mmCIF file of C-alpha atoms and ligand atoms in Angstrom:
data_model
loop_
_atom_site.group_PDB
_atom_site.id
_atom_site.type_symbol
_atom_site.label_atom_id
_atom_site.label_comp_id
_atom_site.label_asym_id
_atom_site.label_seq_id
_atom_site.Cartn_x
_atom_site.Cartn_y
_atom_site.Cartn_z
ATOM 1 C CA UNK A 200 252.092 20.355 -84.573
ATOM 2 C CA UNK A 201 248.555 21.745 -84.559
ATOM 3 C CA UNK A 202 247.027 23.269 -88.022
ATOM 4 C CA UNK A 203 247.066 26.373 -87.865
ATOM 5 C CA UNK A 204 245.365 27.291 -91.207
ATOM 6 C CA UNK A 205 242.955 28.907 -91.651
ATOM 7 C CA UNK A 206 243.773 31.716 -89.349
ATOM 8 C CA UNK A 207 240.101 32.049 -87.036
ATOM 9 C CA UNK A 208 239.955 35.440 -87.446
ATOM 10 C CA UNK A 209 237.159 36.730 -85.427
ATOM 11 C CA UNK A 210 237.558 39.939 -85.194
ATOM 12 C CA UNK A 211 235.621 39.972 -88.595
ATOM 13 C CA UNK A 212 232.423 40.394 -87.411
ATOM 14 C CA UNK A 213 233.189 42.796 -84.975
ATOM 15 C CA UNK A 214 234.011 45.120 -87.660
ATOM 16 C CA UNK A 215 231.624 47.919 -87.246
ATOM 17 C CA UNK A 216 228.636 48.326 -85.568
ATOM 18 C CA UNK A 217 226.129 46.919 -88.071
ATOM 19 C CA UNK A 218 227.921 43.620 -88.182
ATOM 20 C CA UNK A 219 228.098 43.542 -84.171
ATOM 21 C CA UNK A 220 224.328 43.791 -83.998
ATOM 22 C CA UNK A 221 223.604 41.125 -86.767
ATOM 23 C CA UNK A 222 225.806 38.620 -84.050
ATOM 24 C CA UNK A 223 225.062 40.133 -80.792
ATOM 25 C CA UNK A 224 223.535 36.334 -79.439
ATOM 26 C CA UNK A 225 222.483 37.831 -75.836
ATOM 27 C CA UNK A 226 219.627 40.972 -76.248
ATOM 28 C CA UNK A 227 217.995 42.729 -73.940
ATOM 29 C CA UNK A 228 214.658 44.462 -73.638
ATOM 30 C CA UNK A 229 212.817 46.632 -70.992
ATOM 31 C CA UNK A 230 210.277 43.001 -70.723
ATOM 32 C CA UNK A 231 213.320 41.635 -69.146
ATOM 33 C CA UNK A 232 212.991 44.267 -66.060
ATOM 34 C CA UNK A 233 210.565 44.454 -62.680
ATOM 35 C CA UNK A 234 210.954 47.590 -60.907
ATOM 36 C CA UNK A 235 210.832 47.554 -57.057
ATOM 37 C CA UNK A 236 209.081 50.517 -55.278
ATOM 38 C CA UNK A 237 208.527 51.620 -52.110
ATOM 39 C CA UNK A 238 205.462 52.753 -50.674
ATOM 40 C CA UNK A 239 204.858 53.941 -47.013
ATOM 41 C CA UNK A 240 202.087 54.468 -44.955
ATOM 42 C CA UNK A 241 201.158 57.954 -43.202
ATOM 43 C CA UNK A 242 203.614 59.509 -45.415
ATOM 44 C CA UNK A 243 203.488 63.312 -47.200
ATOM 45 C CA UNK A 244 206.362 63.582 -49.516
ATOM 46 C CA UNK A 245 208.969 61.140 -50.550
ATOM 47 C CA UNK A 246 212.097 60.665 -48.300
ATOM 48 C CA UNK A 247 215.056 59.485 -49.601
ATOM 49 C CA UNK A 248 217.736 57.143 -47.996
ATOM 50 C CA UNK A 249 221.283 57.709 -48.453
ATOM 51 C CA UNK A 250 222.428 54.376 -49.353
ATOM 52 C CA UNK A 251 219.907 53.883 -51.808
ATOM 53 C CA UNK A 252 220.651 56.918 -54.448
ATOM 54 C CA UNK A 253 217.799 58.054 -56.268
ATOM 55 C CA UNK A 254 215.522 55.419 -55.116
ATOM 56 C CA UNK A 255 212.528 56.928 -52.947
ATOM 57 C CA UNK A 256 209.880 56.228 -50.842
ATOM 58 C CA UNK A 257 206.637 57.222 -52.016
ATOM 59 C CA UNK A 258 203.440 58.199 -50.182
ATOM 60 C CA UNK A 259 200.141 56.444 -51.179
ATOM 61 C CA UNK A 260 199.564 60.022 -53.520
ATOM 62 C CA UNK A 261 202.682 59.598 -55.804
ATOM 63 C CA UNK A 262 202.088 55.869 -56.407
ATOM 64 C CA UNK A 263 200.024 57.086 -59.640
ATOM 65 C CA UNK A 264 202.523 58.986 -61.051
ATOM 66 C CA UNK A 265 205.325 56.411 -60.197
ATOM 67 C CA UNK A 266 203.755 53.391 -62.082
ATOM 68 C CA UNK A 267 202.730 55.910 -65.122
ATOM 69 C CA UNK A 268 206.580 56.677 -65.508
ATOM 70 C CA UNK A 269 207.734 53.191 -65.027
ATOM 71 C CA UNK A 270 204.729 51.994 -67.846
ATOM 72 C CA UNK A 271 205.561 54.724 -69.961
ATOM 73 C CA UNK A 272 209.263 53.491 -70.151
ATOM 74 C CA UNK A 273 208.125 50.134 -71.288
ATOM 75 C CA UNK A 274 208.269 48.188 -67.871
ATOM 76 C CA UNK A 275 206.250 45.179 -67.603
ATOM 77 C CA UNK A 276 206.136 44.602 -64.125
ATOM 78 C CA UNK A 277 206.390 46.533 -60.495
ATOM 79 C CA UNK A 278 207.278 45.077 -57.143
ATOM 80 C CA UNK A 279 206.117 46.623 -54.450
ATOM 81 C CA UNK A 280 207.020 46.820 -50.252
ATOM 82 C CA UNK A 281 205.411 48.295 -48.244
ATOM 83 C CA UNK A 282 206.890 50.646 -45.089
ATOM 84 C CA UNK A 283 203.989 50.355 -42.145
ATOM 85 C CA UNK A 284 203.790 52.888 -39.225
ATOM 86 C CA UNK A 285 203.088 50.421 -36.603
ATOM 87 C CA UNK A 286 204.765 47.397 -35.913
ATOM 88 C CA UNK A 287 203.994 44.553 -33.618
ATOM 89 C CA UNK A 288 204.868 41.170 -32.886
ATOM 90 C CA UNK A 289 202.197 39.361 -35.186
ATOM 91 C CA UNK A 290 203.366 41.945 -38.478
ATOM 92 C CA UNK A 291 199.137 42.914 -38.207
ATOM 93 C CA UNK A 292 199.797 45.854 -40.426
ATOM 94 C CA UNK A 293 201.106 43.421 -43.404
ATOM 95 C CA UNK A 294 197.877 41.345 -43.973
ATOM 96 C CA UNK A 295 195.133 44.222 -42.992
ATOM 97 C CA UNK A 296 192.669 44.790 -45.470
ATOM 98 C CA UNK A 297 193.669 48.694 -45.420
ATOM 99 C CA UNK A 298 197.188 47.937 -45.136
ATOM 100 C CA UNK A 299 199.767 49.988 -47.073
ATOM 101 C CA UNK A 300 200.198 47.587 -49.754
ATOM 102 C CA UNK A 301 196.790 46.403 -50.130
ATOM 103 C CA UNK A 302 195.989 50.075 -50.653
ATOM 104 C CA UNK A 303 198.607 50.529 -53.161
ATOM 105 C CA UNK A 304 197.538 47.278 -55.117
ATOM 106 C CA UNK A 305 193.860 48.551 -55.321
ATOM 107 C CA UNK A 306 194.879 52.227 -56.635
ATOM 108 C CA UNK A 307 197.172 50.875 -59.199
ATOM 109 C CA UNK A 308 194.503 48.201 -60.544
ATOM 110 C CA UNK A 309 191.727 50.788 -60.747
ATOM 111 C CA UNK A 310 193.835 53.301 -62.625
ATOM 112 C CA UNK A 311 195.952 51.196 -64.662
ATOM 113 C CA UNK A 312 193.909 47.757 -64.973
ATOM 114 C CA UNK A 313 195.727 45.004 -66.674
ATOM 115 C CA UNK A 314 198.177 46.987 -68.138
ATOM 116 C CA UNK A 315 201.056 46.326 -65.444
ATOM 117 C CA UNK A 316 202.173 43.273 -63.453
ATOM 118 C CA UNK A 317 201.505 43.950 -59.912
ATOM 119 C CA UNK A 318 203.890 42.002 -57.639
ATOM 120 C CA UNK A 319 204.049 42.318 -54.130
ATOM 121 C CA UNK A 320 206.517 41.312 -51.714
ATOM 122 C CA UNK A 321 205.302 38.477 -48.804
ATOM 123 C CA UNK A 322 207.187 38.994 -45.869
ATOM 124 C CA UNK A 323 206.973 40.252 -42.177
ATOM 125 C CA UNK A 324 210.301 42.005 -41.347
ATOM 126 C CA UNK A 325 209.376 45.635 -42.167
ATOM 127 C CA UNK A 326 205.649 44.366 -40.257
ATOM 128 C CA UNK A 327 207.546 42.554 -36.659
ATOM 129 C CA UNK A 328 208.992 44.785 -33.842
ATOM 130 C CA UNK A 329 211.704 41.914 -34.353
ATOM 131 C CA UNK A 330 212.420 42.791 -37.735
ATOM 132 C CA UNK A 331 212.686 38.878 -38.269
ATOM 133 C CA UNK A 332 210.798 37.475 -41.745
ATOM 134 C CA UNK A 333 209.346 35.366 -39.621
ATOM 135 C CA UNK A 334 207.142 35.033 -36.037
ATOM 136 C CA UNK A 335 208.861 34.443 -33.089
ATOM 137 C CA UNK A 336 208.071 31.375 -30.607
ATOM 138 C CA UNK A 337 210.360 32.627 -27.586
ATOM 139 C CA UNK A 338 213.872 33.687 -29.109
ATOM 140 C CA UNK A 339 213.263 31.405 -31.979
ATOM 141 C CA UNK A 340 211.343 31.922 -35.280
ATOM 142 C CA UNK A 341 208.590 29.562 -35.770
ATOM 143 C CA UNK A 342 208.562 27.812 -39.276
ATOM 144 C CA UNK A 343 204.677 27.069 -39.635
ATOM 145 C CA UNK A 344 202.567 29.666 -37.873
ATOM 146 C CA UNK A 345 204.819 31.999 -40.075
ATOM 147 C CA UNK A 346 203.693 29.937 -43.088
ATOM 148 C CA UNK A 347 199.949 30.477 -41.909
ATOM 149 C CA UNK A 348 200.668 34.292 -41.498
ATOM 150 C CA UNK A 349 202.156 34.349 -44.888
ATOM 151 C CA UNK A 350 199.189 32.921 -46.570
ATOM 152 C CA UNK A 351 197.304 35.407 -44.522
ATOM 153 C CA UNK A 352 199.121 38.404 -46.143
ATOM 154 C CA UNK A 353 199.188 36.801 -49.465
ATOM 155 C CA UNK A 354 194.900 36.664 -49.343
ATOM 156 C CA UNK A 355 194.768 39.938 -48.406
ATOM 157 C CA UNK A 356 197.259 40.814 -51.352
ATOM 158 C CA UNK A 357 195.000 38.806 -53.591
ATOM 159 C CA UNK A 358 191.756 40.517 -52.793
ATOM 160 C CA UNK A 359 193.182 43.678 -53.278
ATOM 161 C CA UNK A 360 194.183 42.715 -56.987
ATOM 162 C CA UNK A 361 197.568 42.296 -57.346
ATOM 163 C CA UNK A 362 198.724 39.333 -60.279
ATOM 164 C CA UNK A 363 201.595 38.065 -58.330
ATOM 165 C CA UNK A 364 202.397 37.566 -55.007
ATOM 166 C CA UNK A 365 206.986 36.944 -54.145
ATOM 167 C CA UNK A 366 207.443 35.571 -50.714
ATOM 168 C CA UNK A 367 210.568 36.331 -49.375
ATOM 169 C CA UNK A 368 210.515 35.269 -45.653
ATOM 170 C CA UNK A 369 212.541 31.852 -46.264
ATOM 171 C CA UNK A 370 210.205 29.923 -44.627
ATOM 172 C CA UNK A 371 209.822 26.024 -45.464
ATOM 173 C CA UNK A 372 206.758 25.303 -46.970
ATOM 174 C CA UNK A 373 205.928 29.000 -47.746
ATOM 175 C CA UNK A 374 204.557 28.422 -50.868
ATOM 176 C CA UNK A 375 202.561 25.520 -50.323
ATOM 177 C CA UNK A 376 200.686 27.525 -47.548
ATOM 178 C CA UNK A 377 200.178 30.396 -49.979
ATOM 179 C CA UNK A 378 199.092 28.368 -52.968
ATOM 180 C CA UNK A 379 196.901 26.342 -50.645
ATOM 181 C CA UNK A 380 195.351 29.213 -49.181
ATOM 182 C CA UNK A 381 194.798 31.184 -52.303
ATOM 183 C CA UNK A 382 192.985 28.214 -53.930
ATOM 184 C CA UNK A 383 190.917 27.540 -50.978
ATOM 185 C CA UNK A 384 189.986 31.436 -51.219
ATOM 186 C CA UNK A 385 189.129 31.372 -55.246
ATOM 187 C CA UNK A 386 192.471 32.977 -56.655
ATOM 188 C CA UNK A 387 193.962 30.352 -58.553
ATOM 189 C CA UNK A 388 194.836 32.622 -61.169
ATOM 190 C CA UNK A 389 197.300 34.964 -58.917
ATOM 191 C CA UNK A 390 201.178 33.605 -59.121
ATOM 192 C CA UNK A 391 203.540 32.954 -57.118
ATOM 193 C CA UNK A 392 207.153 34.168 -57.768
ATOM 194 C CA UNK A 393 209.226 32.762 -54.699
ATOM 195 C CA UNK A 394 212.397 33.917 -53.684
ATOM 196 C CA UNK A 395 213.209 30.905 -53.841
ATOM 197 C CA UNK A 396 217.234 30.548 -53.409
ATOM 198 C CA UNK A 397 217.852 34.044 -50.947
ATOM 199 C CA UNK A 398 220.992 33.518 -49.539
ATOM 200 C CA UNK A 399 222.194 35.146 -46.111
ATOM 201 C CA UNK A 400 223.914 38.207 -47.699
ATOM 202 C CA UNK A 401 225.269 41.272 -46.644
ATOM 203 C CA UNK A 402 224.489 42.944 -50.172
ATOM 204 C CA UNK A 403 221.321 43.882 -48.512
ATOM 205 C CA UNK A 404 222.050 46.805 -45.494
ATOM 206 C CA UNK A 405 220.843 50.121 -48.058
ATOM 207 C CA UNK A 406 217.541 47.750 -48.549
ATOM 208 C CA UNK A 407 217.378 47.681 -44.808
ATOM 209 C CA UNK A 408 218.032 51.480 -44.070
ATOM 210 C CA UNK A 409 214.858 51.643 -47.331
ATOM 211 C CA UNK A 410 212.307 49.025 -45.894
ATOM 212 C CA UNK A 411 213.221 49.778 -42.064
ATOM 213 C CA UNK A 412 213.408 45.907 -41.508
ATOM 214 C CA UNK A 413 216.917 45.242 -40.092
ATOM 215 C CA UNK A 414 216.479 42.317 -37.514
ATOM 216 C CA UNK A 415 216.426 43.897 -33.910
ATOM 217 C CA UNK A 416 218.662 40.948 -32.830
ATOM 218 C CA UNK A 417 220.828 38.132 -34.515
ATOM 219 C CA UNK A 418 220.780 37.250 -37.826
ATOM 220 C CA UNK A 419 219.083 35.664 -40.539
ATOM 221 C CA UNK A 420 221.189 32.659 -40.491
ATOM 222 C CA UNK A 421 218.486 30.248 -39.440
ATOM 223 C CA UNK A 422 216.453 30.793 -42.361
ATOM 224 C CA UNK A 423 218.182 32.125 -45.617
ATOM 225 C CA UNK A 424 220.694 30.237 -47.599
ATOM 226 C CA UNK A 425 224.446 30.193 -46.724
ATOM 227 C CA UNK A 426 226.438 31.080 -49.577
ATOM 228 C CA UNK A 427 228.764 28.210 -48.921
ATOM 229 C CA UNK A 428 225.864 25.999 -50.276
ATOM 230 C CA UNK A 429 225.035 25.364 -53.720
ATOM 231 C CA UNK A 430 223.631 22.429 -53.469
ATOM 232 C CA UNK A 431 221.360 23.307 -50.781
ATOM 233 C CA UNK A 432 220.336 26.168 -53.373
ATOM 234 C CA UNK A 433 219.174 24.190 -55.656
ATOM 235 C CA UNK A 434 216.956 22.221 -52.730
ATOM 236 C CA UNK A 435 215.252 25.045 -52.314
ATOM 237 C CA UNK A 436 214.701 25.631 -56.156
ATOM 238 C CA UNK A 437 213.212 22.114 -56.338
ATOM 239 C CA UNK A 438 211.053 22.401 -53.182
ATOM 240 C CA UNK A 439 209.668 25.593 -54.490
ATOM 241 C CA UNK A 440 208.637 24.171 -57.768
ATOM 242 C CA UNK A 441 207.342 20.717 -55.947
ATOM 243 C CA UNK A 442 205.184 23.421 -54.034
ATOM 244 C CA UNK A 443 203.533 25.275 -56.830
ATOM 245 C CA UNK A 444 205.589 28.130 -57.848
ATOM 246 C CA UNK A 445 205.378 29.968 -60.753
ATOM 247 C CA UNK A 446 208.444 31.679 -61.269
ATOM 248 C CA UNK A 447 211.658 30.994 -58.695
ATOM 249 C CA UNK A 448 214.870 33.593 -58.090
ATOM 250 C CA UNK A 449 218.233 33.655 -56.678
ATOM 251 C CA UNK A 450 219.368 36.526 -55.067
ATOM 252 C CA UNK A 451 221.458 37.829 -54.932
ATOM 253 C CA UNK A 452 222.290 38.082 -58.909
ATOM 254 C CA UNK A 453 225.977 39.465 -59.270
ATOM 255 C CA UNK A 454 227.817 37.435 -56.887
ATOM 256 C CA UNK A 455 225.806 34.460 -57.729
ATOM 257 C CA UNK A 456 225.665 34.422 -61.655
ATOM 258 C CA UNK A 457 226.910 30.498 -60.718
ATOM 259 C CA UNK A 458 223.689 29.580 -59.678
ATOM 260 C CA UNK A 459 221.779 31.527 -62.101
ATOM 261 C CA UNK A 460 223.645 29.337 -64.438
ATOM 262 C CA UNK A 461 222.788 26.176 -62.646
ATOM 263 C CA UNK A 462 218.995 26.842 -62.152
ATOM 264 C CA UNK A 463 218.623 27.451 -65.656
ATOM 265 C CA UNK A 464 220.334 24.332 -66.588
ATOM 266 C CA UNK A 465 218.686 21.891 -64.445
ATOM 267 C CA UNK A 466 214.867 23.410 -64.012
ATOM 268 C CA UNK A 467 212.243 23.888 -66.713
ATOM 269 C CA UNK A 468 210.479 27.299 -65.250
ATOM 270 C CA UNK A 469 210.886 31.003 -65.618
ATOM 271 C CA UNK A 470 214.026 32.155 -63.489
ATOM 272 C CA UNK A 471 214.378 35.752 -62.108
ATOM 273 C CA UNK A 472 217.375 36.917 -60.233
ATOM 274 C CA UNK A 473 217.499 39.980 -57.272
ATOM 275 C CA UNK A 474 219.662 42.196 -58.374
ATOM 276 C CA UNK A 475 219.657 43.179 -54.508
ATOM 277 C CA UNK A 476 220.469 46.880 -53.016
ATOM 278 C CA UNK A 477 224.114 46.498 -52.471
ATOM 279 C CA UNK A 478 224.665 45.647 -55.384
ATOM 280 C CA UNK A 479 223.014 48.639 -56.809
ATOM 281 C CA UNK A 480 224.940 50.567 -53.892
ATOM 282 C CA UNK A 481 228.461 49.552 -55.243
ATOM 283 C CA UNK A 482 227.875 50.829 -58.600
ATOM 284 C CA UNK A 483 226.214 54.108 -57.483
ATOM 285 C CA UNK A 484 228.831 55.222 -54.702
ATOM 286 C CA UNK A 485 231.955 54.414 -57.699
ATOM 287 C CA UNK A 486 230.203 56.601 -60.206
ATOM 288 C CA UNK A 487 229.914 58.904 -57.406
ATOM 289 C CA UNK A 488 232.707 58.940 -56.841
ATOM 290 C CA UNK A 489 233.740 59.231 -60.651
ATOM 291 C CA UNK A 490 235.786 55.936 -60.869
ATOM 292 C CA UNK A 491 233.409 54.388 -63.303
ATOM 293 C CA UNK A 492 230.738 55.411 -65.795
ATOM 294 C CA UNK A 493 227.499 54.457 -64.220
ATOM 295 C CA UNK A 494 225.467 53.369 -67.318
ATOM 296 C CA UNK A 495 228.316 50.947 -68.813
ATOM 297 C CA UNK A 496 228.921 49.202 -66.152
ATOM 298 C CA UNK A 497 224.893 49.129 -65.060
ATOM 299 C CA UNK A 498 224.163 47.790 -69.019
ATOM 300 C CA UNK A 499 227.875 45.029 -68.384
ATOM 301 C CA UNK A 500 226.374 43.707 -65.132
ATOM 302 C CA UNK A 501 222.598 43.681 -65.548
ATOM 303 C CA UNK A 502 223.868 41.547 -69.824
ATOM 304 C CA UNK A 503 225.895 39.281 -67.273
ATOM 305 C CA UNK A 504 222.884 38.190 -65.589
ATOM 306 C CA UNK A 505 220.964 37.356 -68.240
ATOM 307 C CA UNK A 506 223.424 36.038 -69.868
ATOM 308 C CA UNK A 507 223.691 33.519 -66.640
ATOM 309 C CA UNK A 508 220.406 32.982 -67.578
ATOM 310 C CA UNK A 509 217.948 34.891 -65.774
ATOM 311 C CA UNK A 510 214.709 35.477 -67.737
ATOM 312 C CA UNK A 511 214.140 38.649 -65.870
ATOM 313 C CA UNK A 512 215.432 41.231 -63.167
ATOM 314 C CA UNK A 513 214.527 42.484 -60.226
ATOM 315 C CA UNK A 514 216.565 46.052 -60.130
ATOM 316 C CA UNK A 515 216.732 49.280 -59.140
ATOM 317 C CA UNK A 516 218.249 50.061 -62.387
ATOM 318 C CA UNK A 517 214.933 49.157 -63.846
ATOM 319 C CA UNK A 518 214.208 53.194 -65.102
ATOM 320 C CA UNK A 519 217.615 54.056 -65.758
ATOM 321 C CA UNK A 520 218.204 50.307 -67.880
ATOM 322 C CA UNK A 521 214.720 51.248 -69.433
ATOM 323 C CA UNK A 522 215.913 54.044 -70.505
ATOM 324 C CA UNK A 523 218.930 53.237 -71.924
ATOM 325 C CA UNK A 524 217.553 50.786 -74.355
ATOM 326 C CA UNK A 525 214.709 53.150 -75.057
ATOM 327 C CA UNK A 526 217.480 55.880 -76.168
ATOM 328 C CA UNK A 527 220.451 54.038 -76.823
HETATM 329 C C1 PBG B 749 213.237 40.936 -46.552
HETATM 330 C C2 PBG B 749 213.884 41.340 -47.792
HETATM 331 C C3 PBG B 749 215.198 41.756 -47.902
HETATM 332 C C4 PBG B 749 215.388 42.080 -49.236
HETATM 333 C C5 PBG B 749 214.205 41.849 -49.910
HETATM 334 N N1 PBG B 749 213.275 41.371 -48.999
HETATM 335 C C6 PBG B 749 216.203 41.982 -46.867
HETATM 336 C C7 PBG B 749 216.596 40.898 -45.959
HETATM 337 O O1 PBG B 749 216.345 39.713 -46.167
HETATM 338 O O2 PBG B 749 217.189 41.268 -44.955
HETATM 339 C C8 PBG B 749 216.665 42.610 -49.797
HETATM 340 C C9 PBG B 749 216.556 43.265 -51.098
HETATM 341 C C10 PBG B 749 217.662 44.162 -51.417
HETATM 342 O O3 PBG B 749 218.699 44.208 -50.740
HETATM 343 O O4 PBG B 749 217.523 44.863 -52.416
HETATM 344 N N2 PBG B 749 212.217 40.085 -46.675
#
């Protein structure tokens, strides 16, 4: 028989709400949140996208106002993309000197100095009439004269001012081109946050319908992770940090709290998790819908993620999170 004495009677400090807070052992703050936005070029007002709620997409004039609102609710960080008016087959637009982003990067520095992270994403989909992260060498994308391209877009993203520059093209070798190039150019003090473990995921169509980056044929199979794979996660984790990095990801978050878990276990660097679109999506079109109550089950899912044991979170929950711990 096994003792049963004395009873373990938990439920004692759950007893009211002081006691809850004295034991709560996972906390969350608005430092544990980067907030993506959109900015696009040639554009007068915002336009928003159905699939993405109240997420918009900014002209070059609201960026201002966007990044004060996002400071003012105690956000550290800000990730931006960029939506180009012309695309090509080299993705010129992403690594001009007067590209969209560049010219967002520059206008937030001046007016807000160092008192925001300025992350930018690296990649060419939104930039390519293929809409593939990386260039094409006949109907196949081309591993290292993406890489150089990459770099290419990261300089230009460096000399425009932004802190930290998150390739997400799932290119081998990505980061070693950027940090390579960006020390060769004098910017050894901008960071690298790599998507490091993206896997192939359909949680990401609304970001697709936002960025206008869907690929105009097959799939992104031959480059981003397959969800089957672990293992092969964790490769990429490792290569990443071999390379340079600064910070990694997985991303998705939700459906991959697993590897969250993992990443944390095994490697000694910061680890941020994607909370990607569809994700967002799901929740949004059930509270819509009024089948759940949008802020508890934002607060539930975006705890489980840290609690996986992501040090911070890429989400478009960022304002409405913010706000909730500002105002509980
Ligand atoms: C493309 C990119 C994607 C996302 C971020 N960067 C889409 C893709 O790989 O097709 C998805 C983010 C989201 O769904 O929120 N480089």
């Amino acid at each position: 028989m096994t003792s049963s004495f004395p009873t373990r009677r938990l439920r004692r400090l759950r007893k009211n709400e002081k006691m809850r807070n004295l034991v709560q052992e996972i906390t969350f703050s608005p430092n544990d949140l980067i907030c993506p936005v959109f900015v696009q070029e040639d554009l007068k007002s915002r336009i928003q996208v159905d699939s993405m709620a109240e997420i918009e997409r900014l002209p070059l004039s609201d960026i201002t106002k966007e990044v004060e609102e996002i400071k003012n609710l105690k956000i550290p960080a800000i990730m931006l993309f960029g939506v180009p008016t012309k695309k090509d087959d080299a993705g010129t637009a992403a690594f001009v000197d007067d590209g969209i982003v560049q010219k967002a990067i520059s206008e937030i520095r001046k007016n807000f100095g160092d008192s925001i992270v300025i992350m930018a994403d690296v990649c060419l989909c939104q930039y390519t009439t293929s809409g593939h992260c990386g260039l094409l060498k006949g109907n196949h994308i081309d591993n290292d004269s993406s890489n150089e391209t990459l770099a290419k877009i990261a300089l230009s993203q460096a000399r425009a001012g932004v802190d930290i520059v998150s390739p997400s093209a799932m290119m081998d070798g990505q980061v070693k081109a950027i940090r390579e190039r960006l020390d060769r150019e004098g910017f050894t003090d901008v960071g690298i946050m790599s998507h490091s473990a993206k896997h192939r995921s359909s949680f990401y169509s609304p970001f697709r319908d936002m960025a206008s980056c869907a690929p105009q044929f097959g799939d992104r199979k031959s480059y981003q992770v397959p969800f089957t794979n672990p293992r092969e996660a964790m490769r990429e984790i490792e290569s990443d940090i071999n390379e340079g990095v600064d910070i990694v990801m997985v991303k998705p978050a939700l459906a991959y709290l697993d590897l969250i878990a993992e990443a944390k276990r095994r490697f000694n660097i910061p680890i941020s998790a994607y909370s990607v679109s569809g994700e967002y999506a799901l929740v949004k079109g059930a509270a819509k819908q009024g089948w759940i109550n949008e802020i508890d089950v934002m607060s539930e899912i975006l705890f489980s993620i840290k609690r996986a044991g992501a040090d911070m979170i890429v989400t478009y929950f960022a304002k409405m999170m913010a706000k909730q711990l500002n105002n509980p």
